[in-house]
PDB file of C-alpha atoms in Angstrom:
ATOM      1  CA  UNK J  24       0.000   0.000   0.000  1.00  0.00           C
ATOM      2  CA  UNK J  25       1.587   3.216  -1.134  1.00  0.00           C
ATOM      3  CA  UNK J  26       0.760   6.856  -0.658  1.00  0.00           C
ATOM      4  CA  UNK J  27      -0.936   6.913  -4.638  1.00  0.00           C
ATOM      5  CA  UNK J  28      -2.968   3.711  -3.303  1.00  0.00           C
ATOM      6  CA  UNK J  29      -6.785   4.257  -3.518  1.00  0.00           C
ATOM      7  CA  UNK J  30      -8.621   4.822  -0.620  1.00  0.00           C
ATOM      8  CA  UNK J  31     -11.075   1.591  -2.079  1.00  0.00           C
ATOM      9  CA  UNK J  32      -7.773  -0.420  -2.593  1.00  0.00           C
ATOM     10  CA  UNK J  33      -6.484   0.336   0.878  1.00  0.00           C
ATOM     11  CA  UNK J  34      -9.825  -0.952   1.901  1.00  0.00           C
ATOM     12  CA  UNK J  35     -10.379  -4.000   0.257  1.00  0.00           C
ATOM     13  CA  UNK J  36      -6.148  -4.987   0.367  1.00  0.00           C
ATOM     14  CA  UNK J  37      -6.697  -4.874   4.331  1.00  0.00           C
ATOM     15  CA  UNK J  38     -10.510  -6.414   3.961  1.00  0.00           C
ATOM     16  CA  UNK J  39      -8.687  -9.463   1.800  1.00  0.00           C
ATOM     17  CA  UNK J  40      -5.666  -9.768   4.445  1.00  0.00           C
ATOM     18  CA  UNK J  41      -7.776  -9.840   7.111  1.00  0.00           C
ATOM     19  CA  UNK J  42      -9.853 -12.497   6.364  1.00  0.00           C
ATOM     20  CA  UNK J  43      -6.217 -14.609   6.190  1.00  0.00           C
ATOM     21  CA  UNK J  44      -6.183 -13.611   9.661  1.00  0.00           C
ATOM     22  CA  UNK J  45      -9.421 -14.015  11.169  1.00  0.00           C
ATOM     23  CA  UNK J  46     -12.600 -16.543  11.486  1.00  0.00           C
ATOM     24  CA  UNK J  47     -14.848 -13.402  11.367  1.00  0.00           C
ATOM     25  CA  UNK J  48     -12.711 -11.056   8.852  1.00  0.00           C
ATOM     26  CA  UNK J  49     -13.746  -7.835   8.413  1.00  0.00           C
ATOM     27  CA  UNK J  50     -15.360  -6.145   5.586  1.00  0.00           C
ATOM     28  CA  UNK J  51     -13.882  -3.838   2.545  1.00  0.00           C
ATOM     29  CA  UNK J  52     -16.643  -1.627   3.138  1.00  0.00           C
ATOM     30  CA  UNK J  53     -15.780  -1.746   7.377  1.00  0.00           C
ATOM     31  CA  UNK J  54     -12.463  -0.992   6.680  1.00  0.00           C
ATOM     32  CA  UNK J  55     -13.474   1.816   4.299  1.00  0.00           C
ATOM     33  CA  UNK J  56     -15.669   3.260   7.197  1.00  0.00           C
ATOM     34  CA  UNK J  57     -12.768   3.180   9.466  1.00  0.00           C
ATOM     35  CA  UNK J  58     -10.065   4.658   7.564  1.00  0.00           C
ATOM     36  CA  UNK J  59     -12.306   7.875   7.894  1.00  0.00           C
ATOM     37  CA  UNK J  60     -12.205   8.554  11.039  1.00  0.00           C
ATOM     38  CA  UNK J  61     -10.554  10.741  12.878  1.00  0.00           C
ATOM     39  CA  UNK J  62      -7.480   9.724  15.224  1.00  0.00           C
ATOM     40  CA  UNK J  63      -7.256   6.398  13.010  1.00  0.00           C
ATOM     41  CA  UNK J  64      -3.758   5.302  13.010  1.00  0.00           C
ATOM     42  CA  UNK J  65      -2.450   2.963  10.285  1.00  0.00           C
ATOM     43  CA  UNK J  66       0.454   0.849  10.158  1.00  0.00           C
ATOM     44  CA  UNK J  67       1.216  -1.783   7.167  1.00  0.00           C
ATOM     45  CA  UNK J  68       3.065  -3.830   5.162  1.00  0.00           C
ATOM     46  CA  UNK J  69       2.618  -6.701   2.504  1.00  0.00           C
ATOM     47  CA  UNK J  70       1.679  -8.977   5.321  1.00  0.00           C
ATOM     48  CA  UNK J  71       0.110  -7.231   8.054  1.00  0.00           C
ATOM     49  CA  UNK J  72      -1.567  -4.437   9.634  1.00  0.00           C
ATOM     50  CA  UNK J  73      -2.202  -2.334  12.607  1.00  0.00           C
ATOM     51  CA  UNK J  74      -4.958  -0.051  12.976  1.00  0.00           C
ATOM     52  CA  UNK J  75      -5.120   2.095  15.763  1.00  0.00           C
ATOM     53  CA  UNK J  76      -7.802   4.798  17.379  1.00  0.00           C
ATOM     54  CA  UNK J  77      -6.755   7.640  19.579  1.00  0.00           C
ATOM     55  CA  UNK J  78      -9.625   9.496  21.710  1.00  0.00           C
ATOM     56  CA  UNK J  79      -8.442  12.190  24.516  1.00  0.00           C
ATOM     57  CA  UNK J  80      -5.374  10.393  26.223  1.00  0.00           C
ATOM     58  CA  UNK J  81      -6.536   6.887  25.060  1.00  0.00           C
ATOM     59  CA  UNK J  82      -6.170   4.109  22.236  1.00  0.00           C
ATOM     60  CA  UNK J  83      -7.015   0.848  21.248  1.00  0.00           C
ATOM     61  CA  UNK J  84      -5.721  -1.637  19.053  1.00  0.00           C
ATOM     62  CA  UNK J  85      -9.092  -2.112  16.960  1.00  0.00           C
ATOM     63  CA  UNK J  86      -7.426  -4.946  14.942  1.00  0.00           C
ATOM     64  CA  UNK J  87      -3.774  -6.656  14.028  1.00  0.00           C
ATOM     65  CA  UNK J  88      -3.579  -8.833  11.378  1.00  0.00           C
ATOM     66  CA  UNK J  89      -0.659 -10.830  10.309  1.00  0.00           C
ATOM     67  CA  UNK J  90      -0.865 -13.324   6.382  1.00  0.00           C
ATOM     68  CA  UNK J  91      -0.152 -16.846   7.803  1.00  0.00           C
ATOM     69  CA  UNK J  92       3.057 -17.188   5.754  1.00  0.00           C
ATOM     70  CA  UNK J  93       4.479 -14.076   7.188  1.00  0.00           C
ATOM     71  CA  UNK J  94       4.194 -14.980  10.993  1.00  0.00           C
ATOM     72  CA  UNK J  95       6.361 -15.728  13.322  1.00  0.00           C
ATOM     73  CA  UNK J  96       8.972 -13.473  12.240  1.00  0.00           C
ATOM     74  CA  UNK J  97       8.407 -10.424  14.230  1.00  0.00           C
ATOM     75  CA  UNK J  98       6.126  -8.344  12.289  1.00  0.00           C
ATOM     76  CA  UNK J  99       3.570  -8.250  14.571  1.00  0.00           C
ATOM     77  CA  UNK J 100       5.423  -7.039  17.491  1.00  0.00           C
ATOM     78  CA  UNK J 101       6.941  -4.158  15.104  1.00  0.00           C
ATOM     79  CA  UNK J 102       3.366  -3.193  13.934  1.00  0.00           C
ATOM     80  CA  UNK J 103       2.666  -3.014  17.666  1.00  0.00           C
ATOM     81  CA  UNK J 104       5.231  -0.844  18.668  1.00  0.00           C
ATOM     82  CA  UNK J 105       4.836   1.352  15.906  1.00  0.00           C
ATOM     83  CA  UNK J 106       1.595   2.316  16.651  1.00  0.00           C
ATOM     84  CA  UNK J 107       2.667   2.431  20.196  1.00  0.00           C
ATOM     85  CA  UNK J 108       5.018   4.910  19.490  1.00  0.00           C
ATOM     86  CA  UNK J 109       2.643   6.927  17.239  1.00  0.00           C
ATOM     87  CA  UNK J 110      -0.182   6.796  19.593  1.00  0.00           C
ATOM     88  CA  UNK J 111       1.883   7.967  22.384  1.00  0.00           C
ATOM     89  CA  UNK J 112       3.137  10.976  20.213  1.00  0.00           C
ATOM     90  CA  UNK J 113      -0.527  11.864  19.065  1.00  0.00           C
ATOM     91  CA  UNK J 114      -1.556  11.945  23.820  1.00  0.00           C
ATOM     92  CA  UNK J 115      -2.461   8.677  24.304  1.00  0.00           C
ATOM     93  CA  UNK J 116      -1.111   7.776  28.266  1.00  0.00           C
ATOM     94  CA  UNK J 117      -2.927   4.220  27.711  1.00  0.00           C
ATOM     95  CA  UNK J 118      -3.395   1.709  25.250  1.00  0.00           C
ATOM     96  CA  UNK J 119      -6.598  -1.216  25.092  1.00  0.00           C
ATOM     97  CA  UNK J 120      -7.381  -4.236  22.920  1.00  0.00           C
ATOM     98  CA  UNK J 121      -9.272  -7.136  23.002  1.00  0.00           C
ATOM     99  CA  UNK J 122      -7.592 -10.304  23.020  1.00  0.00           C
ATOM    100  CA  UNK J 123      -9.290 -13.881  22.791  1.00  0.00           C
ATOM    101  CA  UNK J 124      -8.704 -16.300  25.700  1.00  0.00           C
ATOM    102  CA  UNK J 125      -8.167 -18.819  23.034  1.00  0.00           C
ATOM    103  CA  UNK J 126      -4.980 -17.480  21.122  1.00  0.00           C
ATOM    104  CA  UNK J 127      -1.866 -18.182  23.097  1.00  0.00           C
ATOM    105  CA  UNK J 128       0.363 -16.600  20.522  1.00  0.00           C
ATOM    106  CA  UNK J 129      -1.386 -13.025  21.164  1.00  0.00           C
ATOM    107  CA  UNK J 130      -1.680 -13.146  24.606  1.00  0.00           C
ATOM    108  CA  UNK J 131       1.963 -14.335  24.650  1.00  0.00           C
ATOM    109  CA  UNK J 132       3.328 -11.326  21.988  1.00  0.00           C
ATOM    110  CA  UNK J 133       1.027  -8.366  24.074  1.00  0.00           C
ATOM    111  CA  UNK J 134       2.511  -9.838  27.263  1.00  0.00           C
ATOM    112  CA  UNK J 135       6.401  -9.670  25.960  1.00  0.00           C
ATOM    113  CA  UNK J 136       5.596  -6.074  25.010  1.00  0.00           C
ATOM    114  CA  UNK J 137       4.304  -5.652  28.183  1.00  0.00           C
ATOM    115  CA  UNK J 138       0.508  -5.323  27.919  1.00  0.00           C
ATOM    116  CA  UNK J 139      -1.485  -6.123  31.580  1.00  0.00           C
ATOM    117  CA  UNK J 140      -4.818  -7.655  31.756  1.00  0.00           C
ATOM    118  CA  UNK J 141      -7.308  -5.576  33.084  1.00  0.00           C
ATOM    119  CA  UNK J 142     -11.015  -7.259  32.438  1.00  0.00           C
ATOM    120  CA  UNK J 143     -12.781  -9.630  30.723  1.00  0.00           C
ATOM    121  CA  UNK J 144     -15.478  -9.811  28.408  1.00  0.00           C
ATOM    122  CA  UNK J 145     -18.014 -12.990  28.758  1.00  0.00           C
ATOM    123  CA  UNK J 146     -18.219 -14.744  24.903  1.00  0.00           C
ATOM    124  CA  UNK J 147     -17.453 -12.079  23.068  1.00  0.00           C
ATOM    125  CA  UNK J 148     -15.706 -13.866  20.110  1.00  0.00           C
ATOM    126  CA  UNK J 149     -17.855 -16.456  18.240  1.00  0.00           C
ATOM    127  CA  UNK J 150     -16.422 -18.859  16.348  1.00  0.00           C
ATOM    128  CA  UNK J 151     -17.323 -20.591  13.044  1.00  0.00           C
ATOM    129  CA  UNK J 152     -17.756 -23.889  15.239  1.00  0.00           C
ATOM    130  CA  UNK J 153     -20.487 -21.868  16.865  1.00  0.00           C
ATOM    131  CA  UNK J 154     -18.480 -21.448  20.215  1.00  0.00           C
ATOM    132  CA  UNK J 155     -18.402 -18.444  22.237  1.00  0.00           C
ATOM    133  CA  UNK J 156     -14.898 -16.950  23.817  1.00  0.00           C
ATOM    134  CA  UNK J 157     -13.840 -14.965  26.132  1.00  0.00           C
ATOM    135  CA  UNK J 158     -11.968 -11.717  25.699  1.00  0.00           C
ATOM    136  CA  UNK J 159      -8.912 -10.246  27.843  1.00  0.00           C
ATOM    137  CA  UNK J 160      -9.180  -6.878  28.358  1.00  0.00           C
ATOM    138  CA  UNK J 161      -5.300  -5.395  28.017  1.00  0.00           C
ATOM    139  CA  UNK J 162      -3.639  -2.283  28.880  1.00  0.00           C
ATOM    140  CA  UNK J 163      -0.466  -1.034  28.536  1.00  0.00           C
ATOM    141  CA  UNK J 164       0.389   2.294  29.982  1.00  0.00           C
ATOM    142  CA  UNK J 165       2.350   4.537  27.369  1.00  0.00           C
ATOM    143  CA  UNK J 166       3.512   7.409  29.689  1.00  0.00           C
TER     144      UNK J 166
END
């Protein structure tokens, strides 16, 4: 994705990575929504993404998706602290996400970069089996 990139390619290039990534992949059309917003931050490459929102002194990690082929290599703890870094320079003091109870290699990469849990949310990831799972609320303070 370059600077002359489409907005509609942006969308649908995360859109088709995404749904690499996830059981329950987001749209083209979500994605198009999103990258309209205001404090959105961005951060990709040919196999992943970050996208970030920043309200008052706060973000969350609204999604981070890695291709399959390309894990395991670091990327995703890069895209992290990228948008860490970018987050904290735009006034955020904290940082959220959701993470599912269910994916040890998340919990495990937010934990080496020093993300806390804070909550839980009851079933709030359903699965193409039809399963509900629990989320981890994280936090990582920035300041």
């Amino acid at each position: 994705m370059t600077s002359r990139t489409a907005p509609g390619d942006v969308a649908q290039a995360l859109a088709d990575l995404h749904a690499q990534a996830f059981d329950a992949p987001w749209s083209a059309a979500a994605f198009a929504d999103l990258l309209g917003q205001t404090g959105l931050i961005l951060e990709a490459d040919a196999n992943g993404f970050i996208v970030v929102r920043v309200v008052a002194d706060e973000a969350e990690i609204l999604t981070l998706a890695v291709r399959p082929s390309g894990r395991r290599a670091g990327l995703g703890a890069r895209l992290v602290r990228a948008a860490t870094d970018r987050a904290a320079a735009a006034g955020a003091r904290r940082m959220f996400l959701e993470v599912a109870e269910d994916n040890p290699a998340a919990r495990a990469l937010y934990e080496r970069l020093g993300f806390e849990t804070a909550g839980r949310r009851l079933r709030y990831y359903h699965r193409r089996s039809g399963s509900d799972v629990d989320a981890l609320l994280l936090v990582l303070n920035l300041a």
